[in-house]
mmCIF file of C-alpha atoms in Angstrom:
data_model
loop_
_atom_site.group_PDB
_atom_site.id
_atom_site.type_symbol
_atom_site.label_atom_id
_atom_site.label_comp_id
_atom_site.label_asym_id
_atom_site.label_seq_id
_atom_site.Cartn_x
_atom_site.Cartn_y
_atom_site.Cartn_z
ATOM 1 C CA MET A 26 67.826 119.777 53.501
ATOM 2 C CA LYS A 27 69.626 122.922 55.302
ATOM 3 C CA LEU A 28 73.247 123.101 55.102
ATOM 4 C CA ASN A 29 75.597 124.994 57.232
ATOM 5 C CA LEU A 30 78.181 126.390 54.913
ATOM 6 C CA ASN A 31 79.990 128.446 57.782
ATOM 7 C CA PRO A 32 82.718 126.571 58.995
ATOM 8 C CA PHE A 33 82.615 128.786 62.034
ATOM 9 C CA LYS A 34 78.981 128.424 63.018
ATOM 10 C CA ALA A 35 79.225 125.318 64.879
ATOM 11 C CA ASP A 36 76.891 122.970 66.802
ATOM 12 C CA PHE A 37 79.129 123.265 69.473
ATOM 13 C CA PRO A 38 80.366 126.759 69.806
ATOM 14 C CA GLU A 39 82.429 126.075 72.916
ATOM 15 C CA LEU A 40 84.913 124.587 70.391
ATOM 16 C CA THR A 41 85.503 127.725 68.349
ATOM 17 C CA PRO A 42 88.845 128.597 70.357
ATOM 18 C CA LEU A 43 90.103 125.175 69.257
ATOM 19 C CA TRP A 44 89.589 126.006 65.740
ATOM 20 C CA ILE A 45 91.226 129.397 66.083
ATOM 21 C CA SER A 46 94.308 127.387 67.970
ATOM 22 C CA VAL A 47 94.725 125.058 65.262
ATOM 23 C CA PHE A 48 94.211 127.397 62.360
ATOM 24 C CA VAL A 49 97.069 129.806 63.912
ATOM 25 C CA ASP A 50 99.215 126.864 64.643
ATOM 26 C CA ILE A 51 99.411 125.616 61.124
ATOM 27 C CA LEU A 52 99.335 129.324 59.601
ATOM 28 C CA GLY A 53 102.624 129.769 61.456
ATOM 29 C CA PHE A 54 104.273 126.831 59.069
ATOM 30 C CA SER A 55 102.199 127.723 56.139
ATOM 31 C CA ILE A 56 103.173 131.504 56.173
ATOM 32 C CA LEU A 57 106.960 130.572 55.702
ATOM 33 C CA ILE A 58 106.653 128.893 52.668
ATOM 34 C CA PRO A 59 106.955 132.270 50.274
ATOM 35 C CA PHE A 60 110.057 132.767 52.455
ATOM 36 C CA LEU A 61 112.008 129.593 51.499
ATOM 37 C CA PRO A 62 114.251 131.252 48.809
ATOM 38 C CA PHE A 63 114.495 134.154 51.097
ATOM 39 C CA PHE A 64 116.286 132.204 53.755
ATOM 40 C CA GLY A 65 118.469 130.541 51.177
ATOM 41 C CA GLN A 66 119.790 133.811 49.753
ATOM 42 C CA GLN A 67 120.022 135.917 53.255
ATOM 43 C CA PHE A 68 121.440 133.355 55.285
ATOM 44 C CA GLY A 69 123.497 131.508 52.445
ATOM 45 C CA ALA A 70 121.758 128.105 53.501
ATOM 46 C CA PRO A 71 122.060 125.262 50.911
ATOM 47 C CA ALA A 72 118.574 123.430 50.265
ATOM 48 C CA TRP A 73 119.099 120.534 52.532
ATOM 49 C CA GLN A 74 119.180 123.273 55.638
ATOM 50 C CA ILE A 75 116.167 124.981 54.648
ATOM 51 C CA GLY A 76 114.563 121.425 54.251
ATOM 52 C CA LEU A 77 115.597 120.571 57.920
ATOM 53 C CA LEU A 78 114.277 123.707 59.355
ATOM 54 C CA LEU A 79 110.760 122.747 57.922
ATOM 55 C CA SER A 80 111.231 119.301 59.481
ATOM 56 C CA THR A 81 112.742 120.494 62.975
ATOM 57 C CA ASN A 82 109.251 121.487 64.003
ATOM 58 C CA ALA A 83 107.516 117.897 63.365
ATOM 59 C CA LEU A 84 110.774 116.500 64.900
ATOM 60 C CA PHE A 85 110.292 117.902 68.306
ATOM 61 C CA GLY A 86 106.376 117.498 67.946
ATOM 62 C CA PHE A 87 107.016 113.785 67.537
ATOM 63 C CA PHE A 88 108.296 113.462 70.973
ATOM 64 C CA PHE A 89 106.302 116.160 72.849
ATOM 65 C CA GLY A 90 102.937 115.833 71.394
ATOM 66 C CA PRO A 91 102.037 112.473 73.453
ATOM 67 C CA ILE A 92 103.607 114.369 76.482
ATOM 68 C CA TRP A 93 101.172 117.303 76.049
ATOM 69 C CA GLY A 94 98.371 114.927 75.595
ATOM 70 C CA SER A 95 98.832 113.083 78.864
ATOM 71 C CA LEU A 96 99.470 116.236 80.750
ATOM 72 C CA SER A 97 96.132 117.384 79.488
ATOM 73 C CA ASP A 98 94.646 114.230 81.040
ATOM 74 C CA ARG A 99 96.323 114.662 84.301
ATOM 75 C CA TYR A 100 96.119 118.561 84.697
ATOM 76 C CA GLY A 101 93.285 119.696 82.432
ATOM 77 C CA ARG A 102 92.760 120.584 78.814
ATOM 78 C CA LYS A 103 92.635 124.515 79.412
ATOM 79 C CA PRO A 104 95.887 124.995 81.435
ATOM 80 C CA THR A 105 98.045 122.818 79.151
ATOM 81 C CA LEU A 106 96.425 124.522 75.975
ATOM 82 C CA LEU A 107 97.179 127.951 77.430
ATOM 83 C CA ILE A 108 100.726 126.728 77.920
ATOM 84 C CA SER A 109 101.334 125.302 74.542
ATOM 85 C CA GLN A 110 100.011 128.470 72.882
ATOM 86 C CA LEU A 111 101.976 130.608 74.770
ATOM 87 C CA GLY A 112 105.213 128.591 73.543
ATOM 88 C CA THR A 113 103.570 128.945 70.216
ATOM 89 C CA LEU A 114 103.503 132.659 70.678
ATOM 90 C CA ALA A 115 107.221 132.504 71.948
ATOM 91 C CA GLY A 116 108.308 130.987 68.808
ATOM 92 C CA PHE A 117 106.634 133.312 66.409
ATOM 93 C CA VAL A 118 108.156 136.337 68.154
ATOM 94 C CA MET A 119 111.470 134.825 67.940
ATOM 95 C CA MET A 120 110.827 134.003 64.258
ATOM 96 C CA ALA A 121 110.061 137.575 63.621
ATOM 97 C CA PHE A 122 113.168 138.893 65.244
ATOM 98 C CA SER A 123 115.485 136.001 63.770
ATOM 99 C CA GLY A 124 118.711 137.550 62.469
ATOM 100 C CA SER A 125 120.153 134.241 61.726
ATOM 101 C CA LEU A 126 119.523 130.675 60.629
ATOM 102 C CA THR A 127 120.223 129.569 63.996
ATOM 103 C CA MET A 128 117.813 131.735 65.495
ATOM 104 C CA MET A 129 115.157 130.561 63.071
ATOM 105 C CA PHE A 130 115.849 127.002 63.933
ATOM 106 C CA ILE A 131 115.502 127.799 67.843
ATOM 107 C CA SER A 132 112.245 129.434 66.926
ATOM 108 C CA ARG A 133 111.095 126.280 65.242
ATOM 109 C CA ILE A 134 112.360 124.126 67.886
ATOM 110 C CA ILE A 135 110.265 125.892 70.546
ATOM 111 C CA ASP A 136 107.340 125.699 68.434
ATOM 112 C CA GLY A 137 107.594 121.910 68.079
ATOM 113 C CA ILE A 138 108.141 121.470 71.885
ATOM 114 C CA PHE A 139 105.110 123.299 72.539
ATOM 115 C CA GLY A 140 103.202 121.896 69.790
ATOM 116 C CA GLY A 141 100.176 120.510 71.944
ATOM 117 C CA ASN A 142 97.567 122.601 70.393
ATOM 118 C CA TYR A 143 96.632 119.798 67.814
ATOM 119 C CA PRO A 144 96.259 116.594 70.190
ATOM 120 C CA ILE A 145 94.684 118.807 72.811
ATOM 121 C CA ALA A 146 92.066 120.083 70.600
ATOM 122 C CA LYS A 147 91.176 116.622 69.271
ATOM 123 C CA ALA A 148 91.082 115.302 73.146
ATOM 124 C CA ILE A 149 88.502 118.150 74.089
ATOM 125 C CA VAL A 150 86.394 117.321 71.052
ATOM 126 C CA GLY A 151 86.299 113.810 72.177
ATOM 127 C CA ASP A 152 85.315 115.010 75.934
ATOM 128 C CA VAL A 153 82.698 117.392 74.500
ATOM 129 C CA VAL A 154 81.131 115.615 71.518
ATOM 130 C CA PRO A 155 78.945 112.506 71.677
ATOM 131 C CA PRO A 156 80.136 109.845 69.577
ATOM 132 C CA ASP A 157 77.288 110.102 67.109
ATOM 133 C CA LYS A 158 78.685 113.716 66.082
ATOM 134 C CA ARG A 159 82.151 113.287 66.911
ATOM 135 C CA SER A 160 83.432 112.215 63.219
ATOM 136 C CA GLU A 161 81.605 115.811 62.020
ATOM 137 C CA GLN A 162 83.372 117.706 64.748
ATOM 138 C CA MET A 163 86.773 115.917 64.195
ATOM 139 C CA SER A 164 86.746 116.841 60.480
ATOM 140 C CA ASN A 165 86.475 120.334 61.348
ATOM 141 C CA ILE A 166 90.175 120.191 62.412
ATOM 142 C CA GLY A 167 90.993 119.449 59.003
ATOM 143 C CA VAL A 168 89.004 122.374 57.596
ATOM 144 C CA ALA A 169 90.776 124.410 59.938
ATOM 145 C CA HIS A 170 94.052 122.985 58.516
ATOM 146 C CA VAL A 171 92.958 123.429 54.951
ATOM 147 C CA LEU A 172 91.941 127.166 55.556
ATOM 148 C CA SER A 173 95.172 128.090 57.239
ATOM 149 C CA SER A 174 97.242 126.250 54.337
ATOM 150 C CA LEU A 175 95.239 128.188 51.908
ATOM 151 C CA ILE A 176 95.898 131.658 53.563
ATOM 152 C CA GLY A 177 99.163 131.343 54.990
ATOM 153 C CA PRO A 178 101.139 131.264 51.694
ATOM 154 C CA GLY A 179 98.841 134.157 50.210
ATOM 155 C CA LEU A 180 99.171 136.423 53.532
ATOM 156 C CA GLY A 181 102.980 135.598 53.606
ATOM 157 C CA GLY A 182 103.463 136.769 50.152
ATOM 158 C CA LEU A 183 101.618 140.124 50.677
ATOM 159 C CA LEU A 184 103.915 140.539 53.862
ATOM 160 C CA SER A 185 107.003 139.690 51.927
ATOM 161 C CA PRO A 186 108.121 143.308 51.505
ATOM 162 C CA TRP A 187 108.884 143.697 55.022
ATOM 163 C CA GLY A 188 110.943 140.491 55.439
ATOM 164 C CA ILE A 189 110.315 137.657 58.137
ATOM 165 C CA LEU A 190 109.178 140.561 60.768
ATOM 166 C CA ALA A 191 105.873 141.285 59.503
ATOM 167 C CA PRO A 192 104.605 137.776 59.039
ATOM 168 C CA GLY A 193 106.183 136.786 62.327
ATOM 169 C CA LEU A 194 104.418 139.472 64.243
ATOM 170 C CA MET A 195 101.310 138.842 62.297
ATOM 171 C CA ALA A 196 101.164 135.193 63.596
ATOM 172 C CA ALA A 197 102.318 136.211 67.163
ATOM 173 C CA SER A 198 99.321 138.640 67.199
ATOM 174 C CA MET A 199 96.909 135.861 66.056
ATOM 175 C CA THR A 200 98.172 133.576 68.656
ATOM 176 C CA THR A 201 97.544 136.100 71.304
ATOM 177 C CA VAL A 202 94.178 136.642 70.096
ATOM 178 C CA ALA A 203 93.961 132.652 70.325
ATOM 179 C CA VAL A 204 95.221 132.793 74.026
ATOM 180 C CA LEU A 205 92.709 135.559 74.912
ATOM 181 C CA MET A 206 89.804 133.162 73.579
ATOM 182 C CA THR A 207 91.037 130.075 75.379
ATOM 183 C CA PHE A 208 91.457 132.009 78.538
ATOM 184 C CA PHE A 209 88.240 133.719 78.773
ATOM 185 C CA LEU A 210 85.842 131.260 76.558
ATOM 186 C CA LEU A 211 87.255 128.026 76.927
ATOM 187 C CA LYS A 212 85.540 125.783 79.643
ATOM 188 C CA GLU A 213 87.678 122.847 81.081
ATOM 189 C CA SER A 214 86.106 119.734 79.630
ATOM 190 C CA ASN A 215 88.287 116.954 81.030
ATOM 191 C CA PRO A 216 85.663 114.870 82.438
ATOM 192 C CA LEU A 217 87.299 113.659 85.594
ATOM 193 C CA LEU A 218 88.187 117.319 86.585
ATOM 194 C CA VAL A 219 84.772 118.421 85.487
ATOM 195 C CA ALA A 220 83.277 115.669 87.861
ATOM 196 C CA SER A 221 85.501 116.613 90.760
ATOM 197 C CA THR A 222 84.278 120.314 90.602
ATOM 198 C CA ALA A 223 80.822 119.427 90.061
ATOM 199 C CA PRO A 224 78.322 120.801 92.925
ATOM 200 C CA ALA A 225 77.139 118.248 95.392
ATOM 201 C CA GLY A 226 74.103 116.239 94.218
ATOM 202 C CA HIS A 227 74.185 117.541 90.545
ATOM 203 C CA PRO A 228 75.690 115.907 87.664
ATOM 204 C CA ALA A 229 79.046 117.291 86.079
ATOM 205 C CA GLY A 230 78.716 119.825 83.336
ATOM 206 C CA LEU A 231 79.781 117.686 80.792
ATOM 207 C CA GLU A 232 79.305 113.717 80.657
ATOM 208 C CA PRO A 233 82.127 111.698 79.875
ATOM 209 C CA VAL A 234 80.828 110.380 76.548
ATOM 210 C CA GLY A 235 81.930 107.299 75.211
ATOM 211 C CA ALA A 236 82.174 105.633 78.794
ATOM 212 C CA GLN A 237 79.505 102.923 77.901
ATOM 213 C CA VAL A 238 82.257 101.554 75.564
ATOM 214 C CA ALA A 239 85.461 102.487 77.106
ATOM 215 C CA PRO A 240 87.812 100.229 79.577
ATOM 216 C CA SER A 241 86.657 100.513 82.826
ATOM 217 C CA ARG A 242 90.142 101.044 84.353
ATOM 218 C CA ARG A 243 92.927 103.181 83.152
ATOM 219 C CA ARG A 244 95.673 101.421 81.283
ATOM 220 C CA ASP A 245 98.223 102.011 78.691
ATOM 221 C CA ILE A 246 96.984 103.170 75.153
ATOM 222 C CA TRP A 247 99.062 100.417 73.508
ATOM 223 C CA GLN A 248 97.534 97.749 75.839
ATOM 224 C CA ASN A 249 94.400 98.581 74.440
ATOM 225 C CA LEU A 250 94.063 96.260 71.372
ATOM 226 C CA LEU A 251 91.543 98.232 69.672
ATOM 227 C CA ALA A 252 93.126 101.778 70.060
ATOM 228 C CA ARG A 253 96.528 99.985 69.019
ATOM 229 C CA PHE A 254 94.820 98.713 65.819
ATOM 230 C CA LEU A 255 93.515 102.207 65.169
ATOM 231 C CA LEU A 256 97.011 103.749 65.626
ATOM 232 C CA VAL A 257 98.635 101.609 63.288
ATOM 233 C CA GLN A 258 95.761 102.226 60.726
ATOM 234 C CA TRP A 259 96.306 105.796 61.488
ATOM 235 C CA GLY A 260 100.056 105.490 60.996
ATOM 236 C CA LEU A 261 99.773 103.892 57.545
ATOM 237 C CA HIS A 262 97.069 106.529 56.333
ATOM 238 C CA THR A 263 98.898 109.454 57.528
ATOM 239 C CA LEU A 264 102.310 108.348 55.998
ATOM 240 C CA SER A 265 100.807 107.783 52.528
ATOM 241 C CA PHE A 266 99.050 111.150 52.755
ATOM 242 C CA THR A 267 102.143 112.962 53.721
ATOM 243 C CA VAL A 268 104.176 111.466 51.182
ATOM 244 C CA TYR A 269 101.734 112.342 48.878
ATOM 245 C CA MET A 270 101.364 116.135 50.124
ATOM 246 C CA SER A 271 104.943 116.829 50.960
ATOM 247 C CA SER A 272 106.198 116.038 47.230
ATOM 248 C CA ILE A 273 103.335 116.678 45.002
ATOM 249 C CA SER A 274 104.581 120.062 43.820
ATOM 250 C CA LEU A 275 108.082 118.266 42.931
ATOM 251 C CA PHE A 276 106.182 115.624 41.027
ATOM 252 C CA ALA A 277 104.075 117.995 39.254
ATOM 253 C CA ASN A 278 107.163 119.936 38.224
ATOM 254 C CA LEU A 279 108.906 116.825 36.827
ATOM 255 C CA LYS A 280 105.883 115.094 35.114
ATOM 256 C CA LEU A 281 103.883 118.179 33.488
ATOM 257 C CA GLY A 282 106.469 121.182 34.027
ATOM 258 C CA LEU A 283 104.299 123.050 36.418
ATOM 259 C CA ASP A 284 105.900 126.134 38.240
ATOM 260 C CA ALA A 285 105.071 127.263 41.426
ATOM 261 C CA ALA A 286 102.352 129.572 40.662
ATOM 262 C CA GLN A 287 100.513 127.252 38.636
ATOM 263 C CA MET A 288 100.850 124.376 41.625
ATOM 264 C CA GLY A 289 99.847 126.978 44.130
ATOM 265 C CA LYS A 290 96.505 127.643 42.122
ATOM 266 C CA LEU A 291 95.930 123.834 41.723
ATOM 267 C CA LEU A 292 96.209 123.284 45.319
ATOM 268 C CA MET A 293 94.204 126.208 46.359
ATOM 269 C CA MET A 294 91.548 124.715 44.159
ATOM 270 C CA ALA A 295 91.745 121.367 45.761
ATOM 271 C CA GLY A 296 91.644 123.182 49.273
ATOM 272 C CA ILE A 297 88.403 124.710 48.322
ATOM 273 C CA VAL A 298 86.909 121.502 46.986
ATOM 274 C CA ARG A 299 87.714 119.989 50.435
ATOM 275 C CA VAL A 300 85.890 122.433 52.258
ATOM 276 C CA PHE A 301 83.121 122.182 49.907
ATOM 277 C CA ILE A 302 82.755 118.220 50.442
ATOM 278 C CA ARG A 303 82.973 118.791 54.045
ATOM 279 C CA TYR A 304 79.952 121.002 54.523
ATOM 280 C CA VAL A 305 77.911 119.987 51.440
ATOM 281 C CA ILE A 306 78.481 116.376 50.876
ATOM 282 C CA PHE A 307 80.369 114.747 53.747
ATOM 283 C CA VAL A 308 77.415 115.563 56.315
ATOM 284 C CA PRO A 309 74.754 113.836 54.439
ATOM 285 C CA MET A 310 76.658 111.097 53.098
ATOM 286 C CA ARG A 311 78.034 110.284 56.764
ATOM 287 C CA ARG A 312 74.149 110.638 58.192
ATOM 288 C CA ARG A 313 72.965 108.324 55.363
ATOM 289 C CA TRP A 314 75.685 105.750 55.376
ATOM 290 C CA GLY A 315 77.383 105.919 58.761
ATOM 291 C CA ASP A 316 81.104 106.475 59.699
ATOM 292 C CA ARG A 317 82.349 103.162 58.703
ATOM 293 C CA LYS A 318 80.937 103.166 55.044
ATOM 294 C CA THR A 319 81.983 106.567 54.528
ATOM 295 C CA SER A 320 85.367 106.043 55.727
ATOM 296 C CA LEU A 321 85.765 102.957 53.765
ATOM 297 C CA ILE A 322 84.738 104.756 50.652
ATOM 298 C CA GLY A 323 87.262 107.618 51.277
ATOM 299 C CA LEU A 324 90.088 105.184 52.214
ATOM 300 C CA GLY A 325 89.505 103.110 49.319
ATOM 301 C CA LEU A 326 89.316 106.178 47.030
ATOM 302 C CA PHE A 327 92.738 106.874 47.993
ATOM 303 C CA VAL A 328 94.493 103.741 46.413
ATOM 304 C CA PRO A 329 93.325 103.866 42.815
ATOM 305 C CA THR A 330 93.585 107.974 42.841
ATOM 306 C CA TYR A 331 97.436 107.550 43.725
ATOM 307 C CA LEU A 332 98.137 104.774 41.310
ATOM 308 C CA LEU A 333 96.693 107.221 38.756
ATOM 309 C CA LEU A 334 99.150 109.741 39.277
ATOM 310 C CA GLY A 335 101.910 107.893 37.236
ATOM 311 C CA PHE A 336 99.505 108.316 34.120
ATOM 312 C CA VAL A 337 98.425 111.950 34.274
ATOM 313 C CA THR A 338 99.653 113.808 31.079
ATOM 314 C CA ASN A 339 97.903 117.248 31.327
ATOM 315 C CA GLN A 340 96.766 119.667 33.851
ATOM 316 C CA LEU A 341 93.163 118.841 33.588
ATOM 317 C CA GLN A 342 93.721 115.070 34.594
ATOM 318 C CA PHE A 343 96.296 116.149 37.401
ATOM 319 C CA ALA A 344 93.420 118.552 38.864
ATOM 320 C CA GLY A 345 91.096 115.467 38.733
ATOM 321 C CA ILE A 346 93.456 113.625 41.068
ATOM 322 C CA LEU A 347 94.082 116.487 43.419
ATOM 323 C CA CYS A 348 90.094 116.766 43.779
ATOM 324 C CA LEU A 349 89.868 113.074 44.242
ATOM 325 C CA VAL A 350 92.245 113.300 47.195
ATOM 326 C CA SER A 351 90.499 116.012 48.768
ATOM 327 C CA PHE A 352 87.313 114.020 48.498
ATOM 328 C CA GLY A 353 88.846 110.872 50.141
ATOM 329 C CA ALA A 354 90.599 113.090 52.842
ATOM 330 C CA ALA A 355 87.272 114.972 53.609
ATOM 331 C CA CYS A 356 85.474 111.467 54.151
ATOM 332 C CA SER A 357 88.003 109.621 56.186
ATOM 333 C CA ARG A 358 90.564 111.710 58.296
ATOM 334 C CA GLY A 359 88.022 113.053 60.631
ATOM 335 C CA ILE A 360 86.281 109.881 61.036
ATOM 336 C CA LEU A 361 89.399 107.889 61.692
ATOM 337 C CA ASN A 362 90.208 110.429 64.652
ATOM 338 C CA SER A 363 86.757 109.686 65.829
ATOM 339 C CA PHE A 364 87.300 105.989 65.833
ATOM 340 C CA LEU A 365 90.204 106.576 68.063
ATOM 341 C CA SER A 366 88.748 108.579 70.411
ATOM 342 C CA ARG A 367 86.032 106.596 70.827
ATOM 343 C CA SER A 368 88.094 103.497 71.542
ATOM 344 C CA VAL A 369 89.882 104.864 74.760
ATOM 345 C CA ALA A 370 88.468 105.931 78.151
ATOM 346 C CA PRO A 371 87.591 109.635 78.984
ATOM 347 C CA SER A 372 90.666 109.890 81.024
ATOM 348 C CA GLN A 373 92.866 108.689 78.166
ATOM 349 C CA GLN A 374 91.637 111.144 75.514
ATOM 350 C CA GLY A 375 94.551 113.465 75.694
ATOM 351 C CA ALA A 376 97.144 110.498 75.427
ATOM 352 C CA ALA A 377 95.579 108.792 72.337
ATOM 353 C CA MET A 378 95.457 111.965 70.541
ATOM 354 C CA GLY A 379 99.023 112.560 71.415
ATOM 355 C CA LEU A 380 100.156 109.652 70.155
ATOM 356 C CA SER A 381 98.100 110.087 67.121
ATOM 357 C CA ALA A 382 99.823 113.655 66.513
ATOM 358 C CA SER A 383 103.070 112.019 67.245
ATOM 359 C CA LEU A 384 102.442 109.706 64.395
ATOM 360 C CA ASP A 385 101.407 112.921 62.268
ATOM 361 C CA SER A 386 105.003 114.360 63.243
ATOM 362 C CA PHE A 387 106.635 111.091 62.044
ATOM 363 C CA ALA A 388 105.062 111.215 58.818
ATOM 364 C CA GLN A 389 105.953 114.932 58.428
ATOM 365 C CA ILE A 390 109.515 113.878 59.050
ATOM 366 C CA ALA A 391 109.485 110.578 56.905
ATOM 367 C CA GLY A 392 107.141 111.819 54.182
ATOM 368 C CA PRO A 393 109.296 114.516 52.415
ATOM 369 C CA LEU A 394 112.579 112.049 52.507
ATOM 370 C CA ILE A 395 110.675 109.145 51.171
ATOM 371 C CA GLY A 396 108.812 111.283 48.469
ATOM 372 C CA GLY A 397 112.348 113.209 47.708
ATOM 373 C CA VAL A 398 114.350 109.759 47.209
ATOM 374 C CA VAL A 399 111.481 108.176 45.379
ATOM 375 C CA LEU A 400 111.520 111.064 42.738
ATOM 376 C CA ASP A 401 115.126 111.394 42.567
ATOM 377 C CA ARG A 402 116.099 107.848 42.115
ATOM 378 C CA THR A 403 113.090 105.847 40.405
ATOM 379 C CA PRO A 404 110.671 106.395 37.761
ATOM 380 C CA LEU A 405 107.992 108.883 38.291
ATOM 381 C CA TRP A 406 105.010 106.077 38.529
ATOM 382 C CA VAL A 407 106.839 104.742 41.641
ATOM 383 C CA TYR A 408 105.773 107.697 43.432
ATOM 384 C CA GLY A 409 102.167 106.956 43.024
ATOM 385 C CA GLY A 410 102.844 103.425 43.627
ATOM 386 C CA ILE A 411 104.478 104.153 47.246
ATOM 387 C CA THR A 412 101.724 106.171 48.304
ATOM 388 C CA ALA A 413 99.009 103.807 47.054
ATOM 389 C CA PHE A 414 101.110 101.053 48.811
ATOM 390 C CA PHE A 415 100.634 102.576 52.232
ATOM 391 C CA ALA A 416 97.101 103.679 51.535
ATOM 392 C CA LEU A 417 96.316 100.094 50.774
ATOM 393 C CA GLY A 418 97.282 99.051 54.309
ATOM 394 C CA ALA A 419 94.926 101.346 55.967
ATOM 395 C CA PHE A 420 92.378 100.617 53.672
ATOM 396 C CA ALA A 421 92.671 96.864 54.369
ATOM 397 C CA MET A 422 92.640 97.421 58.186
ATOM 398 C CA ALA A 423 89.272 99.389 57.526
ATOM 399 C CA LEU A 424 87.671 96.246 55.964
ATOM 400 C CA ARG A 425 87.924 94.501 59.500
ATOM 401 C CA PRO A 426 84.822 95.350 61.488
ATOM 402 C CA LEU A 427 85.114 97.338 64.670
ATOM 403 C CA ASP A 428 83.247 97.133 67.719
ATOM 404 C CA LEU A 429 82.814 100.865 69.256
ATOM 405 C CA GLY A 430 79.509 100.411 70.830
ATOM 406 C CA ASP A 431 78.013 102.741 68.028
ATOM 407 C CA GLN A 432 75.992 100.422 65.629
ATOM 408 C CA ARG A 433 75.951 103.304 63.085
ATOM 409 C CA ALA A 434 79.756 102.870 62.752
ATOM 410 C CA ALA A 435 80.426 99.241 63.716
ATOM 411 C CA VAL A 436 79.769 95.634 63.121
ATOM 412 C CA PRO A 437 79.922 93.986 66.327
ATOM 413 C CA THR A 438 80.224 90.284 64.834
ATOM 414 C CA GLY A 439 84.069 89.617 64.584
ATOM 415 C CA ALA A 440 84.917 92.890 65.941
ATOM 416 C CA VAL A 441 88.439 93.886 67.378
ATOM 417 C CA SER A 442 88.140 93.816 71.113
#
């Protein structure tokens, strides 16, 4: 069996600008991590203001993510993605030259307002990739997320002698490259616009994949019972995952006394494991068992793994927990996005992915608050219990068969309709 271990060598090379766009967008957040103490010292900001700075981007993304997705349905993926990238570029430039905490807040607000990269990227995957391959390509977005989270803090640390100017300009430069690649290399994929510009007598350049199972008329996403079911499931999953991710370092410090350097190494290891699983285990596993069984394994694994957090006593056990969570994420997150993409009409891809991104943003706002309160006011085992509770909800919903028109991923009997 031949394995593709190069995340930039894809079956769909036209998607390369998307992976770069998502990578850069997340890099702009992760590059800030080494500078948190710096902000507090330079601007005299208390810890709660630094936490608010990090959640401000997610707050505005919660409201604007669905807007960008819907605009891409109406005006096209490429122009809306370019506008979103230019907004991200403006936010990074302002961050680089921030001389006050107020400017830092404004830069993160701008980035949040123009945070359409993520939902538009997923909408383009839904346009271009056939249903039977969509899960693999959706999971590439997660790989870009992991890689940027691995590289960002290290890059920020290397550039730290020059203050916030150097990482800000670095992020701005990378965004400029992403803009140029989108402008020159990315083709419009919105099936309605592609069909309207196709030469007479010739098929459109891109088939509206999934049309055979999508609603025949355009309707509100929340009136689509299957899409609504999948959005609720994604909301429970992403909330549990974000509560875990946002507070795992604090938990490790309270439970095992791990410092930032030790935790950074363990999280890097977990990220490498997730990339390895995506390219070595996930693809053959999914092709053998199908989307539904693979996602069930991933979602089911989260529940006992989170519960075991309360019983770890050493770094080796803790590292095992991190690796199991990486395995579950690699096996489920991309597939869940694929299910949502396949549940709506081609004309609704942007709107559906925008709502999904909005739920991510809500989780990024609520997750740190829930994790912080639980760790501060309850026994440590409750932290694993609350994440397992939300994860159990997502897993229980996955037990119900789905009718997506793809027999490898669905069981038609008793399906949600």
